[in-house]
Coordinates of N, CA, C and O and ligand atoms in Angstrom, one line a residue:
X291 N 0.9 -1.2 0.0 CA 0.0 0.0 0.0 C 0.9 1.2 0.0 O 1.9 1.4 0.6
X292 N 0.3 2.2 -0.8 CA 1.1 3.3 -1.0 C 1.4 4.7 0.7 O 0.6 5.2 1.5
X293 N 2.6 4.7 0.4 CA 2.2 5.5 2.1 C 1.7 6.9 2.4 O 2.0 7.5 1.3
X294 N 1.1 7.5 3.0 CA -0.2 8.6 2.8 C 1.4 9.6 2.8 O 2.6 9.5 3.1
X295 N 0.4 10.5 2.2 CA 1.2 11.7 1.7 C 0.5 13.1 2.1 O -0.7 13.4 1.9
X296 N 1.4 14.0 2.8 CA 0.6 15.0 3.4 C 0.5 16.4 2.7 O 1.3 17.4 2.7
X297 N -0.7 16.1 2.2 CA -1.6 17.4 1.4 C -1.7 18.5 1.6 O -1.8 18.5 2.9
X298 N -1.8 19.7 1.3 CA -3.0 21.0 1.7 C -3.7 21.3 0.5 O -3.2 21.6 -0.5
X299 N -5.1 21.3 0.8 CA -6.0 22.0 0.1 C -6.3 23.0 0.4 O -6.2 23.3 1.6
X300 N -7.1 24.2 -0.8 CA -7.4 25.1 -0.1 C -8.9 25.5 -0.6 O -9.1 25.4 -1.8
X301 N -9.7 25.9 0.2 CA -10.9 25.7 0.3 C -11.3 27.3 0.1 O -10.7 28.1 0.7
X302 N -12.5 27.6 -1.2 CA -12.8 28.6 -1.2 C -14.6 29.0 -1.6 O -15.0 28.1 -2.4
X303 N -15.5 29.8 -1.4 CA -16.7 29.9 -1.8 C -16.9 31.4 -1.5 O -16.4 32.2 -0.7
X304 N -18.0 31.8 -2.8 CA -18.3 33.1 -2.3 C -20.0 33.2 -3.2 O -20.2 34.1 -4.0
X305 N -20.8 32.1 -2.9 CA -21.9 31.9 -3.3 C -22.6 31.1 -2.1 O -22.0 30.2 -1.5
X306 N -24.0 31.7 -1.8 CA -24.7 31.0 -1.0 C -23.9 30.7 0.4 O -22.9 31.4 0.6
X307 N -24.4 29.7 1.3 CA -23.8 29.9 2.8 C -22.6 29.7 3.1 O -22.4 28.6 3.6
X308 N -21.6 30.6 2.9 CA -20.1 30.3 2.5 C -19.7 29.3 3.3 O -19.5 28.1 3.1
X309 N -19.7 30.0 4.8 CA -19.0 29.1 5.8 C -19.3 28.0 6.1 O -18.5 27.2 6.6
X310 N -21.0 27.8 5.8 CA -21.2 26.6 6.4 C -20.7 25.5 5.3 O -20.3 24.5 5.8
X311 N -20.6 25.6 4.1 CA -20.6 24.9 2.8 C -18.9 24.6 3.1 O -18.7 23.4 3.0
X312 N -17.8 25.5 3.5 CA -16.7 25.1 3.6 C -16.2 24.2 5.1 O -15.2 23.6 5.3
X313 N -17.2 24.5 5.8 CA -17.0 23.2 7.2 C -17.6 22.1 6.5 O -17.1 21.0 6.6
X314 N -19.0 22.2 5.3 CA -19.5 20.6 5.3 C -18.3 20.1 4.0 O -18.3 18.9 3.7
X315 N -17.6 20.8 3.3 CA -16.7 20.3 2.3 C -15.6 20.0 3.1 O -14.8 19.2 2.5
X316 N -15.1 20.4 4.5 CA -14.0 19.8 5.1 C -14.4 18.2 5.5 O -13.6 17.2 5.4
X317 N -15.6 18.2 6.0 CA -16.1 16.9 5.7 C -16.0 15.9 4.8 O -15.6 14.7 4.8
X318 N -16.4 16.7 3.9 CA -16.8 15.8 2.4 C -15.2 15.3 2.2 O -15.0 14.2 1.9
X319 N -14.2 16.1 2.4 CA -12.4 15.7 2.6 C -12.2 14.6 3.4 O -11.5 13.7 3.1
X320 N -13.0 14.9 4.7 CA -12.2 13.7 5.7 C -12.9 12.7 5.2 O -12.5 11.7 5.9
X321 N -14.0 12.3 4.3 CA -14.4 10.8 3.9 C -14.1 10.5 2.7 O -14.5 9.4 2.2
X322 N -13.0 11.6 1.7 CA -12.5 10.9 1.0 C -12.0 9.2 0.7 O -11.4 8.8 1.7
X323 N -11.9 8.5 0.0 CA -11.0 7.4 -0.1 C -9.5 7.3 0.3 O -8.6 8.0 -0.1
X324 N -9.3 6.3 1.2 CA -7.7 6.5 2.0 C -7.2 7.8 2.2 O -6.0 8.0 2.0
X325 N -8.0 8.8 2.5 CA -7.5 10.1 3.2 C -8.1 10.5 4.5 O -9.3 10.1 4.8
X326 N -7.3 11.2 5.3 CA -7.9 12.0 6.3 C -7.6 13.4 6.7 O -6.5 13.7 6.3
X327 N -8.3 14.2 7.5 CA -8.4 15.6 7.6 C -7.7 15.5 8.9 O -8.4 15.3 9.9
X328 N -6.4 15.8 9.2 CA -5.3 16.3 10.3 C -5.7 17.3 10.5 O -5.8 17.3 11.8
X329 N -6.3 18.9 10.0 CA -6.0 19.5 10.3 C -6.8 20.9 9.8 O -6.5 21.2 8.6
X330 N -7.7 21.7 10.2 CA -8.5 22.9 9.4 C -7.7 24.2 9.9 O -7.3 24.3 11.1
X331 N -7.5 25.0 9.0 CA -7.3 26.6 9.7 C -8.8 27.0 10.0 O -9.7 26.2 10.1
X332 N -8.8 28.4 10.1 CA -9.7 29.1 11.1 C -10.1 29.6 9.3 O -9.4 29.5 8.3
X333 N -11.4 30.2 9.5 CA -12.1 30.4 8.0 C -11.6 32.2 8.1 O -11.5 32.8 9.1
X334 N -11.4 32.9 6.9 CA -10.8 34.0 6.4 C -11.9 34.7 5.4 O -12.5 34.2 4.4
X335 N -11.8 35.8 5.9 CA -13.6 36.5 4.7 C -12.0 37.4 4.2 O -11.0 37.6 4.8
X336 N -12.8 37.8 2.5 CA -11.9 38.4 2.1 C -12.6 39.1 0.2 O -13.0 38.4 -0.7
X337 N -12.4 40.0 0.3 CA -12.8 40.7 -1.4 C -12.1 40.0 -2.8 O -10.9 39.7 -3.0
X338 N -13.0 39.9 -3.6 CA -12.8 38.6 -5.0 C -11.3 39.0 -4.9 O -11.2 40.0 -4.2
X339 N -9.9 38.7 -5.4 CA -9.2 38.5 -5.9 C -9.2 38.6 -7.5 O -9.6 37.5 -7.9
X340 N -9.0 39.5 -8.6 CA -8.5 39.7 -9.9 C -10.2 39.2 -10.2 O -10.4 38.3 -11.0
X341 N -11.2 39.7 -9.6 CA -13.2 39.6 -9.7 C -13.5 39.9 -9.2 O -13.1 39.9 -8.0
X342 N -15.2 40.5 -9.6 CA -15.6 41.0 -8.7 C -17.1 40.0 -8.1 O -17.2 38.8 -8.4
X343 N -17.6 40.3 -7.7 CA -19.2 39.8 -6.8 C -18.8 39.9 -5.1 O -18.2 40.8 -4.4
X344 N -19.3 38.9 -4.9 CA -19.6 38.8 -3.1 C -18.2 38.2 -3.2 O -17.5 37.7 -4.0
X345 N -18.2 38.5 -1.4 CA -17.0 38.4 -0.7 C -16.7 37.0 -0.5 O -17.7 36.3 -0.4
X346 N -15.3 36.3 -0.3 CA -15.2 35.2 -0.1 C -15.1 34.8 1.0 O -14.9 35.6 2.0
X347 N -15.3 33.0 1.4 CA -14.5 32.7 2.6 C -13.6 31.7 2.1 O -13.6 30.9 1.2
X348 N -12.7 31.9 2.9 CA -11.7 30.9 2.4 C -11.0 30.1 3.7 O -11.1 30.6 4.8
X349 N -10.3 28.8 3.6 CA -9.1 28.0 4.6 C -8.7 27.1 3.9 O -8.8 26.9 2.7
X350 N -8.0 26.2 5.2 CA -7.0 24.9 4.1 C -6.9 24.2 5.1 O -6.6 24.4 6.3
X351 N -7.1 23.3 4.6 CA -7.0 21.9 5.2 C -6.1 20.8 4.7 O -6.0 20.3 3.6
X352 N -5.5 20.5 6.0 CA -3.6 19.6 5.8 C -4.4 17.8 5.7 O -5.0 17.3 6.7
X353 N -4.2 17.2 4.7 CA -5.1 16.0 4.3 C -4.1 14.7 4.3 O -3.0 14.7 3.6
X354 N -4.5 14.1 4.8 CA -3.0 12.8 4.9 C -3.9 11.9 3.7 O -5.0 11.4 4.1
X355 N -3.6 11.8 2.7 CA -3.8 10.8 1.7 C -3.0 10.0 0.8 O -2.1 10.6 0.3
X356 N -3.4 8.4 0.6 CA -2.7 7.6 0.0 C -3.5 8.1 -1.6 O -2.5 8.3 -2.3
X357 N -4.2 8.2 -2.2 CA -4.5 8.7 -3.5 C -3.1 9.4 -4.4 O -2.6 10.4 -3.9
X358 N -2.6 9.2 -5.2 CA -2.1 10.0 -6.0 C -2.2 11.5 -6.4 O -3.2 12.0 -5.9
X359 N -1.6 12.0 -6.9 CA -1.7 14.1 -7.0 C -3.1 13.5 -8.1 O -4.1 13.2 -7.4
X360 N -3.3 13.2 -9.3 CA -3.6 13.3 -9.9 C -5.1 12.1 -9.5 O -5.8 12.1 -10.5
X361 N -5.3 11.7 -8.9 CA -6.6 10.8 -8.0 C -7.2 11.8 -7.2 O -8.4 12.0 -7.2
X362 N -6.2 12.6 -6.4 CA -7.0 13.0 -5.4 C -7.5 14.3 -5.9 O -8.2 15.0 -5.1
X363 N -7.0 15.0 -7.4 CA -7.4 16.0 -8.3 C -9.1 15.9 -8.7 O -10.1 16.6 -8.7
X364 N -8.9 14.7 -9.0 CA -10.3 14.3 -9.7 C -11.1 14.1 -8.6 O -12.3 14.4 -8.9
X365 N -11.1 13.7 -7.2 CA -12.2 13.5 -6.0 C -12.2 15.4 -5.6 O -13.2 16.1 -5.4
X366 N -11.2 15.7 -5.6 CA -11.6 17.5 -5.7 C -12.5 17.8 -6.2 O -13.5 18.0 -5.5
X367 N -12.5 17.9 -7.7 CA -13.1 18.3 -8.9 C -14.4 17.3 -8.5 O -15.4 18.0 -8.7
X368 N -14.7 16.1 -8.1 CA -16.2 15.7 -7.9 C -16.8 16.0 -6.8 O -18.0 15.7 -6.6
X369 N -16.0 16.6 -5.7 CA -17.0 17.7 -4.5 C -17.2 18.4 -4.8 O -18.3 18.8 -4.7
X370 N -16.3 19.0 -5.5 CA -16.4 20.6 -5.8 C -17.6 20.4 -7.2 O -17.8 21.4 -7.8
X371 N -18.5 19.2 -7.7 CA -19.5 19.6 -8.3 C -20.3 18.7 -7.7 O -21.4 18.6 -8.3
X372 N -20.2 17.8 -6.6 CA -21.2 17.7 -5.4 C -21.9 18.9 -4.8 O -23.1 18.8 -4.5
X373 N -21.2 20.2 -4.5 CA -21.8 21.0 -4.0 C -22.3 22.4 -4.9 O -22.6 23.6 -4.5
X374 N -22.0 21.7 -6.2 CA -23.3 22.5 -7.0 C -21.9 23.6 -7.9 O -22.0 24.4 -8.8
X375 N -21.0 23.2 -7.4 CA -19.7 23.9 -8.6 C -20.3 24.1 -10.2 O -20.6 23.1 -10.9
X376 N -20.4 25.6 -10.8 CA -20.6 25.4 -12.4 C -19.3 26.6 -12.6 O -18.9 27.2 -11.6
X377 N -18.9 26.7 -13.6 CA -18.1 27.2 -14.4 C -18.6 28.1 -15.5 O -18.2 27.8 -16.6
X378 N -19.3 29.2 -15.3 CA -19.9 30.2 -16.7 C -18.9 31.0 -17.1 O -19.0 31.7 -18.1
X379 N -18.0 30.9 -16.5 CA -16.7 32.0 -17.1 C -15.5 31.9 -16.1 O -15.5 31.4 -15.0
X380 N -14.6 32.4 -16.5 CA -13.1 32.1 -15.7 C -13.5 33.4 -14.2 O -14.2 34.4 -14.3
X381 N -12.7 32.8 -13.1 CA -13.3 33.2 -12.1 C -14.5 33.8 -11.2 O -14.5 34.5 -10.3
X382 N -15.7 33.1 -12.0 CA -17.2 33.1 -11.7 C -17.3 33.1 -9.9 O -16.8 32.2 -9.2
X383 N -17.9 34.0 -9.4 CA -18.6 33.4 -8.4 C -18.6 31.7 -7.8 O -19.8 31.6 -8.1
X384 N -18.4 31.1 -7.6 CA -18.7 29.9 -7.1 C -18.9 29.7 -5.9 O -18.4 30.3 -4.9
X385 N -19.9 28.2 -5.8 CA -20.5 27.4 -4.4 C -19.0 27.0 -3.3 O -18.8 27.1 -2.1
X386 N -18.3 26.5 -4.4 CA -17.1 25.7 -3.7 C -16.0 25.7 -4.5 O -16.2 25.4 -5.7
X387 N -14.9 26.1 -4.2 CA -13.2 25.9 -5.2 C -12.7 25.0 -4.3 O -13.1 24.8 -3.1
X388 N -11.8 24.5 -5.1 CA -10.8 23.0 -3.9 C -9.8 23.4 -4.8 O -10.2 23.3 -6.0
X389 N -8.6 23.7 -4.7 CA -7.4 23.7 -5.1 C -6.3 23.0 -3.8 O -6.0 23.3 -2.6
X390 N -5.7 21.8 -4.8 CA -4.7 21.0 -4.4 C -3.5 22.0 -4.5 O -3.1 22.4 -5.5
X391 N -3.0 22.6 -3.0 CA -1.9 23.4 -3.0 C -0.4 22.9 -2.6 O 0.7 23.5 -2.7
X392 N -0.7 21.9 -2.1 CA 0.9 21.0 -2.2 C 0.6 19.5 -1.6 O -0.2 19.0 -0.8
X393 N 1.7 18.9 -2.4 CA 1.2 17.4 -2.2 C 2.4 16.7 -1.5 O 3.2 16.0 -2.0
X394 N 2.3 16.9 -0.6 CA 4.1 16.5 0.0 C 4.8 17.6 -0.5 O 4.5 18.8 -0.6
X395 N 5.7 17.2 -0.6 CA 7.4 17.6 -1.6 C 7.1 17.4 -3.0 O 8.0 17.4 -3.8
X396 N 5.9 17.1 -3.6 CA 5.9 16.7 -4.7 C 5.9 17.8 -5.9 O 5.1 18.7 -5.7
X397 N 6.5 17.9 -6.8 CA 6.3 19.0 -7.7 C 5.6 17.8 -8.7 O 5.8 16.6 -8.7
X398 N 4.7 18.7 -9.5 CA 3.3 17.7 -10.6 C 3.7 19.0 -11.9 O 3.9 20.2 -11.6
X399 N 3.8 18.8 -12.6 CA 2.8 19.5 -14.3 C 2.7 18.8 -15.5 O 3.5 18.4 -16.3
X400 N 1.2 18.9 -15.3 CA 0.6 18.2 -16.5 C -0.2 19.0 -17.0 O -0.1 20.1 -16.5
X401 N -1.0 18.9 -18.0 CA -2.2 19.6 -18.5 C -3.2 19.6 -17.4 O -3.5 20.7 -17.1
X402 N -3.7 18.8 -16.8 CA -4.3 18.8 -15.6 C -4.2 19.3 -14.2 O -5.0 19.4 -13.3
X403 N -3.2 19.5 -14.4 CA -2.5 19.4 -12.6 C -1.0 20.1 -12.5 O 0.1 19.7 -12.9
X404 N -1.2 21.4 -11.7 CA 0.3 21.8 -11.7 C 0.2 22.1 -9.9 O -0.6 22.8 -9.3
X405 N 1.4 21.3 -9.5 CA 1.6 21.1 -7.8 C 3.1 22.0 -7.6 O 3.8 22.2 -8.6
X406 N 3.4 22.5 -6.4 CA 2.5 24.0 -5.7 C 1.8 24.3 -6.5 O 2.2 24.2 -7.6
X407 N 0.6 24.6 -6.2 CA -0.5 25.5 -7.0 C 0.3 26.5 -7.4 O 1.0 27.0 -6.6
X408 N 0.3 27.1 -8.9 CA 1.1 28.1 -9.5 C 0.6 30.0 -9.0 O 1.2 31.0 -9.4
X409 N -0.6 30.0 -8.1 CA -0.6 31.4 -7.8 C -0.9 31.3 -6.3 O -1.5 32.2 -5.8
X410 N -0.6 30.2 -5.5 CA -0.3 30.1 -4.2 C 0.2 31.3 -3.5 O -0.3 32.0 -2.6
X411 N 1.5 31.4 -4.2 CA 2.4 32.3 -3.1 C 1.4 33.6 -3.3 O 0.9 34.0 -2.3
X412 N 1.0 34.3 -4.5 CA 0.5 35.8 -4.7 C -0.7 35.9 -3.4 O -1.1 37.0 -3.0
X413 N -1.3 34.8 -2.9 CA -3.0 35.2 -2.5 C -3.0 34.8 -1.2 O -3.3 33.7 -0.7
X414 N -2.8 36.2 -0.4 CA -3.5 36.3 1.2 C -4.0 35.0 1.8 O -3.7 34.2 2.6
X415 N -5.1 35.3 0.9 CA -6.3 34.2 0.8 C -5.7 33.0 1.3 O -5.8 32.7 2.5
X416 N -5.2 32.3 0.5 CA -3.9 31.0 0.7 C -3.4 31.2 1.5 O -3.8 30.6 2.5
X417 N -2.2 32.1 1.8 CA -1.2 32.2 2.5 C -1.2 32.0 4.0 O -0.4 31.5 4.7
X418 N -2.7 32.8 4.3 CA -3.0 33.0 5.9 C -3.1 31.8 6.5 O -2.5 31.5 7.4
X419 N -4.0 31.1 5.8 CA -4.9 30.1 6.8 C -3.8 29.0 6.4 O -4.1 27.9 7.0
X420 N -2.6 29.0 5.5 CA -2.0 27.3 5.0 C -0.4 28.0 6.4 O 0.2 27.2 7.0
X421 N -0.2 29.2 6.5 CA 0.7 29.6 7.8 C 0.1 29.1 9.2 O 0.8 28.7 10.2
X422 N -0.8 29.1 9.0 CA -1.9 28.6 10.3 C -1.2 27.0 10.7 O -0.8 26.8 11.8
X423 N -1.3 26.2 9.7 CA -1.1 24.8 9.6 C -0.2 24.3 9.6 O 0.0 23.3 10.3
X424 N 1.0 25.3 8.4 CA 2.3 24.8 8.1 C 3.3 25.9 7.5 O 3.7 26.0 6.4
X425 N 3.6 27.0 9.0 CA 4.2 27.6 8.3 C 5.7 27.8 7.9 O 6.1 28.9 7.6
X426 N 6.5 26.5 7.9 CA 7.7 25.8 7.4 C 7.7 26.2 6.0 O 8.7 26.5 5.4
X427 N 6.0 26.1 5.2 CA 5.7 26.1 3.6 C 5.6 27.2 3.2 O 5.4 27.3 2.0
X428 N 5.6 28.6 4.3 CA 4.7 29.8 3.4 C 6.5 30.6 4.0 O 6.8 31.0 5.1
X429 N 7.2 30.5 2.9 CA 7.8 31.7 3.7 C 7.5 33.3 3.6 O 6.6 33.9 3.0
X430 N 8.7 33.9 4.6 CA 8.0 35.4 5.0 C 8.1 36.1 3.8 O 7.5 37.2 4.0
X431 N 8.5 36.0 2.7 CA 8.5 36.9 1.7 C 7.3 37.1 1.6 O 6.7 38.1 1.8
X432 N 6.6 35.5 1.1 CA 5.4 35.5 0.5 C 4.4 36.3 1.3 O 3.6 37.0 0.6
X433 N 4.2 36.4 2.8 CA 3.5 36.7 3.6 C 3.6 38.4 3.4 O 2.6 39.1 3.2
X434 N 5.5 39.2 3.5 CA 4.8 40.2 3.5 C 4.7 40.9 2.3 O 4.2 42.1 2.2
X435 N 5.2 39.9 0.9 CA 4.2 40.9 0.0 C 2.8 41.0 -0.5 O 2.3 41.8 -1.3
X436 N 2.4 39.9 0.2 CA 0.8 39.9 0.3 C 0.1 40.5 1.2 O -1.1 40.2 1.4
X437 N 0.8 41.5 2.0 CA 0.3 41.7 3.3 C -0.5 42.9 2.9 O -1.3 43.2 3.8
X438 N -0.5 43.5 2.2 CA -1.6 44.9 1.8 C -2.6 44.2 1.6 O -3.6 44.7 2.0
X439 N -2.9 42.6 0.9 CA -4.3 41.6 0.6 C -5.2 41.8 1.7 O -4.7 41.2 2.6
X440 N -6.2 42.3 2.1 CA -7.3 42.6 3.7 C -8.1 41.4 3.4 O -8.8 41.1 2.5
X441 N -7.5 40.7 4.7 CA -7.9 39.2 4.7 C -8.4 39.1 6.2 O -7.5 38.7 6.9
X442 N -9.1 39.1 6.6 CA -10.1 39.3 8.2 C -10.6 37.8 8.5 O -11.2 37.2 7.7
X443 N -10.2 37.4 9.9 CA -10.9 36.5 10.4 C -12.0 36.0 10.5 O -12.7 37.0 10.8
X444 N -12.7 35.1 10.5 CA -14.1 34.9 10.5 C -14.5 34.3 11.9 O -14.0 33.2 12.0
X445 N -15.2 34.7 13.2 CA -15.0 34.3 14.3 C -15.7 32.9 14.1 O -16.4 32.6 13.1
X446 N -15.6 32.1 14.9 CA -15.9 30.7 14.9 C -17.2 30.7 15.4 O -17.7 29.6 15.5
X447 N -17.8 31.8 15.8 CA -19.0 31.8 17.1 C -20.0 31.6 15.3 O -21.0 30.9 15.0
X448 N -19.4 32.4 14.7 CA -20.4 32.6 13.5 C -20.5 31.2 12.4 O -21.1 31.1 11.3
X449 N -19.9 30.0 13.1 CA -20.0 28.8 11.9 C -20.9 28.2 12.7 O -21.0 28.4 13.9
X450 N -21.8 27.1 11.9 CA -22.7 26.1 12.3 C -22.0 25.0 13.0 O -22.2 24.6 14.2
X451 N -21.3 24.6 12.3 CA -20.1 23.1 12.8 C -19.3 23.6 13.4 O -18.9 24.8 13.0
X452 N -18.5 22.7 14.8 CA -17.6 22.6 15.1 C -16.4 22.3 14.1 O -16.9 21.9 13.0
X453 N -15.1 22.4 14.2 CA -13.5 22.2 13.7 C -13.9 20.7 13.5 O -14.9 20.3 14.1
X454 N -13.1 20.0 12.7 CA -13.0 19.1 12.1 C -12.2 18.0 13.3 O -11.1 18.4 13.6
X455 N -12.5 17.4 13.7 CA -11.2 16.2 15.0 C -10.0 15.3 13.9 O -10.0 14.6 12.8
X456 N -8.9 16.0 15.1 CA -7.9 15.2 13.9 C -7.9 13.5 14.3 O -8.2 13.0 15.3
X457 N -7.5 13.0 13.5 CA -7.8 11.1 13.3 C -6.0 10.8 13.1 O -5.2 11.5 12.5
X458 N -5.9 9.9 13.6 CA -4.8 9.0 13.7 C -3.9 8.5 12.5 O -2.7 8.4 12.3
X459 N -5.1 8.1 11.7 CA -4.3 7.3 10.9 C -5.3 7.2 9.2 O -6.5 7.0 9.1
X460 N -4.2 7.5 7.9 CA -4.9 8.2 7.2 C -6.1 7.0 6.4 O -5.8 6.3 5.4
X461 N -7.2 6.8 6.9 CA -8.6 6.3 6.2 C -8.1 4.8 6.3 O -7.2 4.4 7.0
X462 N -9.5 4.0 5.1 CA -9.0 2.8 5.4 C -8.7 2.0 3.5 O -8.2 0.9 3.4
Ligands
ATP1363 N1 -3.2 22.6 -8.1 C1 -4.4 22.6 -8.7 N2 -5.5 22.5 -8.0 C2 -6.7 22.5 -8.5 N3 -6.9 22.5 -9.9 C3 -5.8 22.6 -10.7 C4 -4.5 22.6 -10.1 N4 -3.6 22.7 -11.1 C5 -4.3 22.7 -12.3 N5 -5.7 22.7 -12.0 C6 -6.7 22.7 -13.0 O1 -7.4 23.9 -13.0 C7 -8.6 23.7 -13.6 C8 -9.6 24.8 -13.4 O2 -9.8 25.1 -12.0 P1 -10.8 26.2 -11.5 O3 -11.8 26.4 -12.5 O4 -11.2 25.8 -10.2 O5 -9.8 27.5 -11.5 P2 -10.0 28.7 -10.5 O6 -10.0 28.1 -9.1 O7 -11.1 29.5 -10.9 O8 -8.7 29.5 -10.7 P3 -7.3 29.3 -9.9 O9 -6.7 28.1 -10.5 O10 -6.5 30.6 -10.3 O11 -7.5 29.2 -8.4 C9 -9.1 22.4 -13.0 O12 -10.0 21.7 -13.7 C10 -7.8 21.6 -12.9 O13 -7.6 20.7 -14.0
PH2_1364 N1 -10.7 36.4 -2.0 C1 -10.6 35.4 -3.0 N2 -10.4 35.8 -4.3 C2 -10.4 34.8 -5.2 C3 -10.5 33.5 -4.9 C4 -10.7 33.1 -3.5 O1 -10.8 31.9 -3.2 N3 -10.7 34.1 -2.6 N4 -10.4 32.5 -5.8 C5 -10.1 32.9 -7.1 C6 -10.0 31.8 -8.1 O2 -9.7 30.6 -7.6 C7 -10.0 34.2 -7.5 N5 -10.1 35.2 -6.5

């Protein structure tokens, strides 16, 4: 069996009940196939990025999974249209984003899949809540030249669900 490999995704919505949809998609992570959820940051409200509409919420979640970069791309891509994901134009509004932002040590590019996510370092957004988790991965450059990005906490009093419990051992 392949040995689990430690993930971060990063979790984003700015349609419909943001926060609650990004606690039940941390979910929908921890019952992935041979993965589990180690680990949630704290949720981040924040103004579209390079678009406009409603405001985002955003976090990241550290995922111990045996799936491959390119396995656990596609169980992404089928939450993220489990919870109603459509695509009418490049940076649309959406229910749910799941971007695979590092897969281990692994560097990926394919037509499908490019690991670090290629605009990780530029976006607050990312940066805050994956420092939260692992900040060995975000160095300080990145942090302070993203630091003009106004990226505000989201108090926890304001989510439906509790934090996600971390589990031992990654799925079965
Ligand atoms: N690391 C990655 N994580 C998620 N998707 C990726 C990644 N690398 C490449 N992709 C590809 O990007 C495609 C489009 O993703 P999507 O429509 O969610 O982009 P976006 O979230 O709007 O923009 P951005 O990529 O800038 O965050 C996906 O179908 C997937 O094949
Ligand atoms: N604040 C914020 N801005 C964005 C976001 C996001 O998740 N949060 N995602 C984008 C494309 O993935 C584009 N802009």
């Amino acid at each position: 069996m392949r040995a689990p490999v430690l993930s971060y995704v990063g979790l984003g919505s700015n349609l419909g009940a943001s926060a609650e949809t990004i606690l039940r998609a941390v979910e929908a992570l921890d019952r992935l196939p041979s993965s589990a959820v180690r680990a949630r940051s704290q949720l981040y409200r924040s103004a579209p990025v390079g678009a406009s509409g409603p405001d985002y919420v955003n976090a990241v979640v550290a995922l111990d999974t045996r799936l491959t970069a390119p396995d656990l791309l596609e169980e992404l891509l089928r939450v993220e249209l489990d919870f109603g994901r459509v695509r009418p134009y490049p940076n649309a509004p959406r229910t749910l984003d799941l971007d695979l932002l590092l897969y281990g040590y692994a560097h990926v590019q394919s037509s499908r899949l490019v690991v670090p996510h290629p605009r990780m370092h530029l976006r607050a957004f990312v940066l805050r809540p994956l420092a939260e988790l692992a900040p060995d991965r975000v160095p300080a450059a990145w942090l302070s030249e993203t630091a003009a990005q106004a990226v505000t906490l989201l108090t926890e009093t304001a989510c439906a669900l509790p934090r996600s419990e971390t589990r031992n051992s990654a799925g079965s």
